[in-house]
Amino acid sequence: MIRSLPCSSLYKNSYRLYIILFYVFLIMPLVTICVLAFNDSDFIALPWNGFSLDWFFANNNDRLGLFKDTDLLLSIWISLKTGFFVALFSTVIGTIAALLFEEEDFKLKGLLYFLALAPLVIPGVVLGISILLSSTFAGTYIENTFGVDVEFLRPSFWLVVIGQFSFGATYVMLLVSARLKKFDRSLEEAGQSLRATRLEVIRLITIPFLRPAIIGAFVVAFLISFSNFNTTIFLVGSDPTLPVDLYSRIKFSSTPVLNAVSFLIVAFISLSAMISFAVNFRKKQ
Amino acid sequence: MKKRSGTFYLLMVPVLLWLIMLIVIPHLDLFFKSFRFENDDGMMVFSLNNYLAFFEDKIYWLTFVKTALYSIGVTILAFVVTFPVAFYLTKIIAKKYSSFMVLLLLIPIWIGELVTIYGWMILLGDRGVINNFLIGLGVIDTPIVMLYNNFSMTIGLLYMSMLFMIIPMMSALESLDDSLIEAASDLGASKWTIFRQIIIPYTTPGIASGGIIVFMLVIGDYVAPNILGGKSALWFTEQIYNEFLATFNWNEGAAFGFLLLMLSSAIIWLALKLTGQKLDKVGS
């Protein structure tokens, strides 16, 4: 049953088989996507017609490869930009929230903490429509009252950033809080007794201690933003993010170029995961 | 009350702005908008019509009920499928391999839902990879219909959510002392008894927080039901999407959104009550 207990080989083998099947189930769609990105075919299907890089580089009547498809490249660029700003804002506010909830005491702390966790239990679609409704309302109100058109209150790049930030900050807060719980408070007290102000203590002692968690949280927030669809779809303006662009292509005009983009994402994620694993592995030894 | 330092407000103000501007106000607005209705004279009035429309049209509340039941079902399925894996990775496999195996579990999460769901679409289609493979092997003559129904939708929902359950269950299992299981085994307990009496009670917090995450992802998902479910597998988020982006009836959509929020909150509240958990534990 567990490492130290003996059990029948039938049990052992069928358990092992289940685990293998599980991993096959896990990896199957990813492998399929990647393989078909290199198929010399106009359709996203077998049979295998031979190896081709057309869906990356071709530019002719039949095939428009990823690196020649300016719309697709633009949506990748928009997603990268969105991800960067979402990660930046989420990291700043999420870290501040972690410091606030871990280190300060105040009235209504429980209620505020509950609100900060709320994005975990609000469906992404609901978050999207709520922000769309209230920002549109605020935008119309400002336009009617002051005659000013506030662009970021209409579906647009910045509204997407705002929408994704609203839950990104929660994830950063949780990641940073987890690290802050392991922090030795006496270091802060020592700093304070040496006459550092509260702000200096945070800047010189707490933040450096939190740095690995903050960097990790930045990456997590970026990835959450990069792959988000459910909230983004309601807030997106004329410039779609990559998931929104992929979605409309899947629904209306799918060509193997979708596989080419997906291949890049799969390759990038897998490679980064392997690198971070190797680095951690070496650190441990 | 002691005097506050300036730093306290420096921390407090941005957090308050975040929570009030982006969480509290938008959801209050959602609530109020759901009672706004354009009457025959084109005036916006307070009305229950948006909610009445929900109950009068069968397709709306049937989809609502179906979404609720399926979400619970997929959550249970995710538990059944992933618990053995979580157990294997913490208690059975040699420790040196386990971190690599866990890493493999994280990759589909970070790749993102849209790409993985697209992968399933390619696999399951009538001319998709699985059918092609089976026909090539001579197992079947005509393609099996696997795409655009509840089956493909369930596969997609399971795939994109189940991995979020493994991690919390693993951290619960990690703190379970092996000697408890050994002791029970020495006393003659069967595997099933050990599983029921020791492992499950001990890992309930992990199961509960993982289950809540899975449930939330599933009930609020749009991509898997829409891409893999097609027209024959309706999902409540699709109704919200239609109200907002197809028929532009935002107030009706607000009512639907609010109903979805109430539904998910109620089920999570119930799950927390039944398992004796708290929401802040789910976060960690």
XYZ file of C-alpha atoms in Angstrom:
569
model
C 0.000 0.000 0.000
C 2.759 2.406 0.896
C 6.498 2.152 0.306
C 7.175 0.265 3.522
C 4.336 -2.246 3.219
C 4.512 -5.269 0.955
C 1.587 -5.950 -1.351
C 0.658 -8.285 -4.171
C 2.267 -7.787 -7.554
C -1.156 -7.672 -9.197
C -2.071 -4.682 -7.047
C 1.269 -3.031 -7.712
C 1.148 -3.530 -11.442
C -2.433 -2.459 -11.944
C -1.759 0.647 -9.876
C 1.293 1.394 -11.993
C -0.730 0.856 -15.158
C -3.346 3.327 -13.946
C -0.671 5.963 -13.336
C 0.778 5.397 -16.799
C -2.686 5.735 -18.355
C -3.255 8.918 -16.397
C -0.073 10.481 -17.738
C -0.939 9.354 -21.267
C -4.314 11.067 -20.866
C -2.489 14.164 -19.645
C 0.066 14.372 -22.418
C -1.987 13.111 -25.361
C -3.610 16.421 -26.392
C -0.307 18.264 -26.079
C 1.615 15.774 -28.195
C -1.135 15.773 -30.820
C -1.094 19.544 -31.123
C 2.666 19.663 -31.465
C 2.936 16.865 -34.011
C 0.201 18.280 -36.247
C 1.901 21.677 -36.289
C 4.514 20.091 -38.549
C 2.150 18.138 -40.793
C 2.305 19.105 -44.475
C -1.475 19.454 -44.763
C -4.143 22.148 -45.053
C -6.295 20.436 -42.443
C -5.810 19.894 -38.749
C -6.052 16.147 -39.024
C -4.215 12.991 -39.854
C -3.039 11.397 -42.146
C 0.550 12.423 -41.872
C 1.684 13.953 -45.168
C 5.287 14.564 -44.280
C 7.210 17.126 -42.305
C 6.774 20.782 -43.128
C 7.469 24.152 -41.561
C 4.820 25.827 -43.733
C 2.577 26.665 -40.811
C 5.413 28.633 -39.296
C 6.949 30.351 -42.309
C 4.814 30.010 -45.448
C 3.167 33.011 -47.017
C 1.120 32.068 -50.069
C -2.514 31.784 -51.158
C -3.160 28.520 -49.333
C -1.049 28.841 -46.265
C -0.197 31.708 -43.973
C 2.416 30.676 -41.427
C 2.587 31.960 -37.877
C 5.567 34.256 -38.436
C 3.912 35.841 -41.495
C 0.487 36.237 -39.904
C 0.587 39.803 -38.638
C -2.805 39.560 -36.892
C -1.670 36.569 -34.894
C 1.702 38.122 -34.092
C -0.097 41.252 -32.946
C -2.356 39.301 -30.597
C 0.698 37.532 -29.146
C 2.312 40.921 -28.580
C -0.861 42.273 -26.940
C -0.995 39.248 -24.648
C 2.639 39.742 -23.657
C 1.996 43.411 -22.915
C -1.200 42.634 -20.991
C 0.596 39.935 -19.032
C 3.416 42.293 -18.116
C 1.158 45.056 -16.785
C -1.175 42.644 -15.000
C 1.799 40.943 -13.359
C 3.305 44.296 -12.387
C 0.131 45.729 -10.815
C -0.874 42.423 -9.222
C 2.572 41.966 -7.705
C 2.640 45.443 -6.196
C -0.894 45.396 -4.777
C -0.821 41.704 -3.884
C 2.408 42.147 -1.906
C 1.014 45.214 -0.152
C -2.120 43.237 0.711
C -0.025 40.365 2.070
C 1.921 42.794 4.304
C -1.309 44.415 5.433
C -3.131 41.216 6.332
C -0.148 39.441 7.869
C 1.399 42.265 9.844
C -1.271 44.797 10.740
C -4.359 44.664 12.910
C -7.373 46.790 12.205
C -11.131 46.895 12.308
C -13.031 44.798 9.766
C -9.862 42.899 8.916
C -11.807 39.655 8.555
C -14.290 41.202 6.139
C -11.566 42.765 3.998
C -9.621 39.518 3.921
C -12.754 37.726 2.814
C -13.178 40.266 -0.007
C -9.548 39.810 -1.029
C -10.129 36.066 -1.308
C -13.473 36.494 -3.073
C -12.010 36.300 -6.612
C -11.197 32.654 -5.871
C -14.881 31.859 -5.536
C -16.333 34.258 -8.107
C -16.628 32.627 -11.521
C -14.406 34.394 -14.045
C -17.387 35.125 -16.275
C -19.186 36.942 -13.445
C -16.099 38.993 -12.634
C -15.881 39.948 -16.310
C -19.482 41.094 -16.673
C -19.477 42.934 -13.331
C -16.448 44.973 -14.291
C -17.852 45.558 -17.767
C -21.176 46.806 -16.349
C -19.720 49.127 -13.746
C -16.982 50.544 -15.969
C -19.446 51.205 -18.780
C -21.746 52.889 -16.283
C -18.909 55.034 -14.918
C -17.723 55.850 -18.438
C -21.161 56.981 -19.611
C -21.677 58.981 -16.445
C -18.372 60.810 -16.835
C -19.025 61.473 -20.495
C -22.506 62.860 -19.855
C -21.455 64.975 -16.897
C -18.033 66.246 -17.873
C -18.008 65.623 -21.606
C -14.793 63.596 -21.280
C -14.419 60.214 -22.918
C -12.382 57.965 -20.637
C -10.997 55.313 -22.936
C -9.993 52.726 -20.366
C -13.579 52.477 -19.089
C -14.714 51.109 -22.427
C -13.702 47.607 -23.530
C -10.052 48.146 -24.364
C -6.505 47.082 -23.592
C -6.482 48.781 -20.199
C -9.869 47.446 -19.173
C -8.538 43.926 -19.798
C -5.542 44.756 -17.615
C -7.842 46.069 -14.869
C -10.110 43.019 -15.069
C -7.264 40.507 -14.902
C -5.557 42.465 -12.156
C -8.681 42.219 -9.993
C -8.044 38.495 -9.461
C -4.300 38.404 -10.201
C -3.664 40.364 -7.013
C -5.398 37.642 -4.983
C -3.023 34.943 -6.235
C 0.017 37.138 -5.568
C -1.284 37.890 -2.075
C -1.628 34.177 -1.293
C 1.843 33.324 -2.603
C 3.532 36.184 -0.749
C 1.535 35.537 2.452
C 2.693 31.923 2.440
C 6.306 33.091 2.504
C 5.585 35.846 5.017
C 4.238 33.253 7.454
C 7.746 31.762 7.616
C 9.302 35.155 8.351
C 11.013 35.653 11.685
C 9.299 38.738 13.117
C 12.185 39.409 15.509
C 14.197 40.664 12.523
C 11.640 43.422 12.053
C 11.607 44.177 15.763
C 15.395 44.408 15.740
C 15.228 46.859 12.869
C 12.615 48.912 14.644
C 14.558 49.022 17.906
C 17.514 50.330 15.904
C 15.261 53.247 15.036
C 14.396 52.289 11.483
C 10.948 53.554 10.534
C 8.242 51.045 9.650
C 8.718 51.821 5.972
C 12.481 51.337 6.156
C 11.970 48.013 7.903
C 9.665 46.855 5.138
C 11.981 48.095 2.412
C 15.274 46.867 3.874
C 14.288 43.716 5.761
C 10.907 42.339 4.792
C 10.984 42.878 1.033
C 14.445 41.329 0.530
C 13.269 38.292 2.501
C 10.173 38.066 0.295
C 12.040 38.539 -2.981
C 11.909 34.913 -4.224
C 8.178 34.731 -3.495
C 7.582 38.089 -5.160
C 9.423 37.046 -8.308
C 7.558 33.733 -8.340
C 4.255 35.531 -7.885
C 5.080 37.883 -10.765
C 5.610 34.891 -13.058
C 2.393 33.232 -11.847
C 0.391 36.429 -12.402
C 1.872 36.756 -15.885
C 0.933 33.192 -16.801
C -2.577 33.556 -15.377
C -3.051 36.668 -17.455
C -1.523 35.155 -20.596
C -3.943 32.239 -20.646
C -7.094 33.936 -19.337
C -10.170 33.811 -21.499
C -13.310 33.768 -19.333
C -12.902 37.262 -17.904
C -11.027 38.794 -20.824
C -13.660 38.058 -23.455
C -16.074 40.599 -21.935
C -13.516 43.368 -21.579
C -11.584 43.083 -24.802
C -11.804 45.931 -27.290
C -10.581 46.076 -30.872
C -7.263 44.432 -30.087
C -7.743 40.812 -29.012
C -5.392 38.974 -26.687
C -3.998 35.658 -27.884
C -6.636 33.429 -26.186
C -9.456 35.565 -27.611
C -7.881 35.437 -31.069
C -7.312 31.667 -30.796
C -10.897 31.165 -29.684
C -12.400 32.976 -32.641
C -10.103 31.120 -35.024
C -11.013 27.757 -33.495
C -14.685 28.609 -33.907
C -14.609 30.163 -37.353
C -11.443 29.632 -39.367
C -9.163 26.979 -38.007
C -5.997 26.137 -39.912
C -2.910 24.336 -38.618
C -1.429 27.734 -37.798
C -3.309 27.282 -34.514
C -1.117 24.251 -33.904
C 1.979 26.288 -34.670
C 1.080 28.888 -32.018
C 0.082 26.193 -29.547
C 3.337 24.384 -30.229
C 5.302 27.509 -29.316
C 3.346 27.867 -26.064
C 3.744 24.189 -25.169
C 7.449 24.252 -26.016
C 8.077 27.455 -24.093
C 6.216 26.291 -20.969
C 7.776 22.825 -20.980
C 11.255 24.209 -21.500
C 10.903 26.802 -18.719
C 9.527 24.131 -16.413
C 12.488 21.859 -17.166
C 14.987 24.661 -16.641
C 13.479 25.698 -13.311
C 13.459 22.034 -12.303
C 17.129 21.603 -13.231
C 18.095 24.767 -11.343
C 16.217 23.659 -8.219
C 17.678 20.188 -8.515
C 21.212 21.535 -8.628
C 20.526 23.852 -5.681
C 19.428 20.885 -3.584
C 22.593 18.909 -4.286
C -6.976 52.669 19.770
C -3.308 53.293 19.137
C -2.217 55.930 16.693
C -1.626 54.690 13.181
C 1.660 55.293 11.404
C 1.668 56.750 7.896
C 2.926 53.408 6.629
C -0.257 51.715 7.713
C -2.295 53.969 5.463
C 0.224 53.512 2.693
C -0.606 49.799 2.845
C -4.298 50.219 3.539
C -5.306 52.695 0.843
C -4.232 50.759 -2.275
C -5.747 47.553 -0.940
C -9.010 49.323 -0.128
C -9.068 50.852 -3.607
C -8.568 47.431 -5.188
C -11.279 45.767 -3.129
C -13.849 48.550 -3.314
C -13.381 49.583 -6.938
C -12.925 46.148 -8.475
C -14.718 43.725 -6.172
C -17.425 45.462 -4.131
C -18.779 48.101 -6.521
C -18.872 45.918 -9.672
C -20.791 43.174 -7.876
C -23.222 45.598 -6.247
C -23.689 47.075 -9.698
C -24.339 43.604 -11.092
C -26.963 43.107 -8.427
C -28.728 46.405 -9.131
C -28.547 46.080 -12.907
C -30.215 42.696 -12.677
C -33.401 44.472 -11.516
C -33.356 47.052 -14.290
C -35.771 46.452 -17.092
C -36.740 48.460 -20.161
C -40.528 48.757 -20.215
C -42.729 49.273 -23.269
C -42.165 53.021 -23.228
C -38.408 52.524 -23.405
C -37.954 53.641 -19.801
C -35.632 51.860 -17.410
C -37.600 50.725 -14.381
C -37.132 48.543 -11.368
C -38.569 45.137 -12.131
C -38.305 41.438 -11.470
C -38.775 40.676 -15.150
C -35.189 39.589 -15.713
C -35.602 36.906 -13.084
C -39.095 35.987 -14.261
C -37.713 35.468 -17.753
C -35.283 32.996 -16.274
C -38.022 30.927 -14.665
C -40.456 31.198 -17.560
C -38.095 29.972 -20.222
C -37.435 26.307 -19.663
C -34.115 26.281 -21.462
C -32.649 28.791 -19.003
C -33.396 27.050 -15.759
C -32.857 23.590 -17.207
C -29.383 24.667 -18.282
C -28.897 26.191 -14.850
C -29.775 22.950 -13.088
C -27.741 20.915 -15.531
C -24.715 23.153 -15.005
C -25.016 22.764 -11.233
C -25.359 18.966 -11.353
C -22.635 18.481 -13.953
C -20.249 20.709 -12.003
C -20.755 18.614 -8.891
C -20.398 15.466 -10.986
C -17.168 16.594 -12.637
C -15.776 17.571 -9.224
C -16.466 14.090 -7.869
C -15.037 12.546 -11.033
C -11.920 14.695 -10.679
C -11.496 13.407 -7.136
C -11.903 9.771 -8.175
C -9.463 10.151 -11.063
C -6.776 12.161 -9.279
C -6.778 10.825 -5.731
C -4.911 7.625 -6.670
C -2.371 9.772 -8.513
C -1.883 12.092 -5.546
C -1.475 9.072 -3.292
C 0.968 7.396 -5.651
C 3.116 10.499 -5.960
C 3.336 11.079 -2.207
C 3.345 7.595 -0.719
C 4.441 5.027 -3.282
C 6.813 6.315 -5.936
C 10.497 6.657 -5.013
C 11.073 10.186 -3.709
C 13.681 11.085 -6.316
C 11.180 10.678 -9.161
C 8.240 12.299 -7.478
C 9.215 15.957 -7.980
C 9.691 15.372 -11.699
C 6.306 13.651 -11.955
C 4.705 16.577 -10.136
C 6.361 18.975 -12.549
C 4.701 17.142 -15.445
C 1.350 17.763 -13.769
C 1.954 21.495 -13.707
C 2.756 21.857 -17.397
C -0.828 21.565 -18.733
C -1.963 24.070 -16.114
C 0.487 26.700 -17.294
C -0.084 26.025 -20.977
C -3.604 27.251 -20.438
C -7.068 26.012 -21.045
C -7.582 27.201 -24.587
C -4.630 25.307 -26.017
C -5.362 22.055 -24.189
C -9.060 22.167 -25.085
C -8.071 22.740 -28.686
C -5.903 19.634 -28.408
C -8.924 17.612 -27.288
C -10.932 18.966 -30.186
C -8.323 17.602 -32.594
C -8.245 14.272 -30.780
C -11.985 13.674 -30.553
C -13.308 14.877 -33.911
C -14.995 12.572 -36.439
C -11.877 12.830 -38.554
C -9.792 13.361 -35.460
C -6.732 11.535 -34.293
C -8.468 8.893 -32.150
C -10.978 7.926 -34.839
C -8.251 7.908 -37.455
C -6.134 5.695 -35.271
C -8.950 3.244 -34.521
C -9.965 3.004 -38.170
C -6.332 2.513 -39.136
C -6.097 -0.368 -36.691
C -9.281 -1.852 -38.088
C -11.085 -1.718 -34.757
C -13.973 0.311 -36.193
C -15.213 1.054 -39.717
C -17.083 4.276 -39.223
C -15.966 7.089 -36.915
C -17.434 7.137 -33.418
C -19.102 10.448 -32.640
C -17.159 11.798 -29.672
C -17.105 15.526 -30.245
C -19.798 18.156 -29.645
C -21.713 16.319 -26.959
C -21.782 15.960 -23.187
C -19.038 13.350 -23.322
C -16.467 15.606 -24.969
C -17.533 18.487 -22.751
C -16.999 16.387 -19.633
C -13.554 15.270 -20.831
C -12.593 18.892 -21.423
C -13.925 20.108 -18.071
C -12.206 17.255 -16.270
C -8.903 17.791 -18.039
C -8.689 21.491 -17.428
C -9.718 21.327 -13.765
C -8.512 18.053 -12.238
C -4.852 19.003 -11.891
C -5.792 21.832 -9.542
C -7.054 19.186 -7.145
C -3.906 17.046 -6.996
C -1.654 19.651 -5.398
C -3.789 20.382 -2.276
C -4.446 16.660 -1.820
C -0.735 15.930 -2.073
C 0.162 18.454 0.579
C -2.457 16.905 2.881
C -1.126 13.415 2.180
C 2.458 14.497 2.744
C 1.726 15.382 6.351
C 0.042 12.011 6.945
C 2.494 9.920 8.938
C 3.183 6.574 7.243
C 3.345 4.849 10.627
C -0.408 5.343 11.060
C -0.999 3.254 7.960
C 1.617 0.714 9.035
C 0.040 0.395 12.460
C -3.411 -0.167 10.977
C -1.999 -2.729 8.589
C -0.219 -4.552 11.428
C -3.502 -4.703 13.284
C -5.006 -6.472 10.313
C -6.971 -3.670 8.688
C -7.748 -4.189 5.018
C -6.732 -1.635 2.371
C -10.308 -0.458 2.100
C -10.588 0.060 5.864
C -7.314 1.971 5.964
C -8.491 4.096 3.076
C -11.860 4.841 4.649
C -10.840 5.192 8.290
C -7.434 6.840 8.060
C -6.534 8.282 4.687
C -9.831 9.932 3.799
C -10.508 11.592 7.183
C -6.941 12.805 7.326
C -6.940 14.359 3.855
C -10.425 15.906 4.019
C -9.046 19.488 4.192
C -6.998 18.916 1.040
C -9.900 17.250 -0.729
C -12.241 20.086 0.258
C -9.992 22.899 -0.929
C -9.083 21.058 -4.119
C -12.721 20.218 -4.734
C -13.797 23.821 -4.317
C -11.186 25.040 -6.789
C -12.249 22.393 -9.317
C -15.928 23.168 -8.825
C -15.364 26.899 -9.336
C -13.315 26.377 -12.473
C -15.906 24.025 -13.915
C -19.063 25.972 -13.122
C -17.583 29.228 -14.415
C -15.967 27.754 -17.497
C -16.926 28.799 -20.968
C -14.215 27.403 -23.216
C -14.687 23.650 -22.733
C -18.519 23.640 -22.983
C -18.451 25.969 -25.951
C -15.637 24.420 -27.995
C -16.069 20.762 -27.066
C -19.751 20.718 -26.119
C -21.050 22.477 -29.190
C -24.757 23.107 -29.535
C -25.984 19.924 -27.904
C -24.228 20.480 -24.579
C -25.428 23.761 -23.100
C -23.740 25.450 -20.167
C -25.062 28.357 -18.124
C -22.052 30.599 -18.828
C -22.956 30.353 -22.516
C -26.334 31.936 -21.749
C -24.571 34.803 -19.984
C -22.188 35.158 -22.892
C -25.102 35.287 -25.346
C -26.945 37.951 -23.357
C -23.858 40.131 -23.266
C -22.194 39.601 -26.620
C -24.932 38.353 -28.952
C -28.310 39.836 -27.966
C -26.883 42.738 -25.939
C -29.472 42.358 -23.217
C -27.072 43.284 -20.439
C -29.659 43.509 -17.672
C -30.911 40.020 -18.346
C -27.270 38.910 -18.481
C -26.673 40.599 -15.121
C -29.538 38.588 -13.619
C -28.038 35.387 -15.016
C -24.600 36.341 -13.710
C -26.018 37.031 -10.286
C -27.842 33.693 -10.285
C -24.622 31.908 -11.203
C -22.768 33.719 -8.418
C -25.485 32.753 -5.909
C -25.445 29.155 -7.093
C -21.683 28.746 -6.830
C -21.544 30.537 -3.467
C -24.357 28.393 -2.068
C -22.750 25.124 -3.139
C -19.337 26.163 -1.824
C -20.852 27.329 1.450
C -22.562 23.968 1.776
C -19.349 22.098 0.956
C -17.436 24.122 3.571
C -20.126 23.444 6.163
C -20.251 19.716 5.435
C -16.491 19.303 5.669
C -16.045 21.794 8.513
C -13.578 23.967 6.558
C -12.995 27.705 6.326
C -12.576 29.746 3.179
C -9.165 31.121 4.128
C -7.824 27.566 4.320
C -8.866 27.019 0.716
C -6.592 29.814 -0.352
C -3.490 28.240 1.094
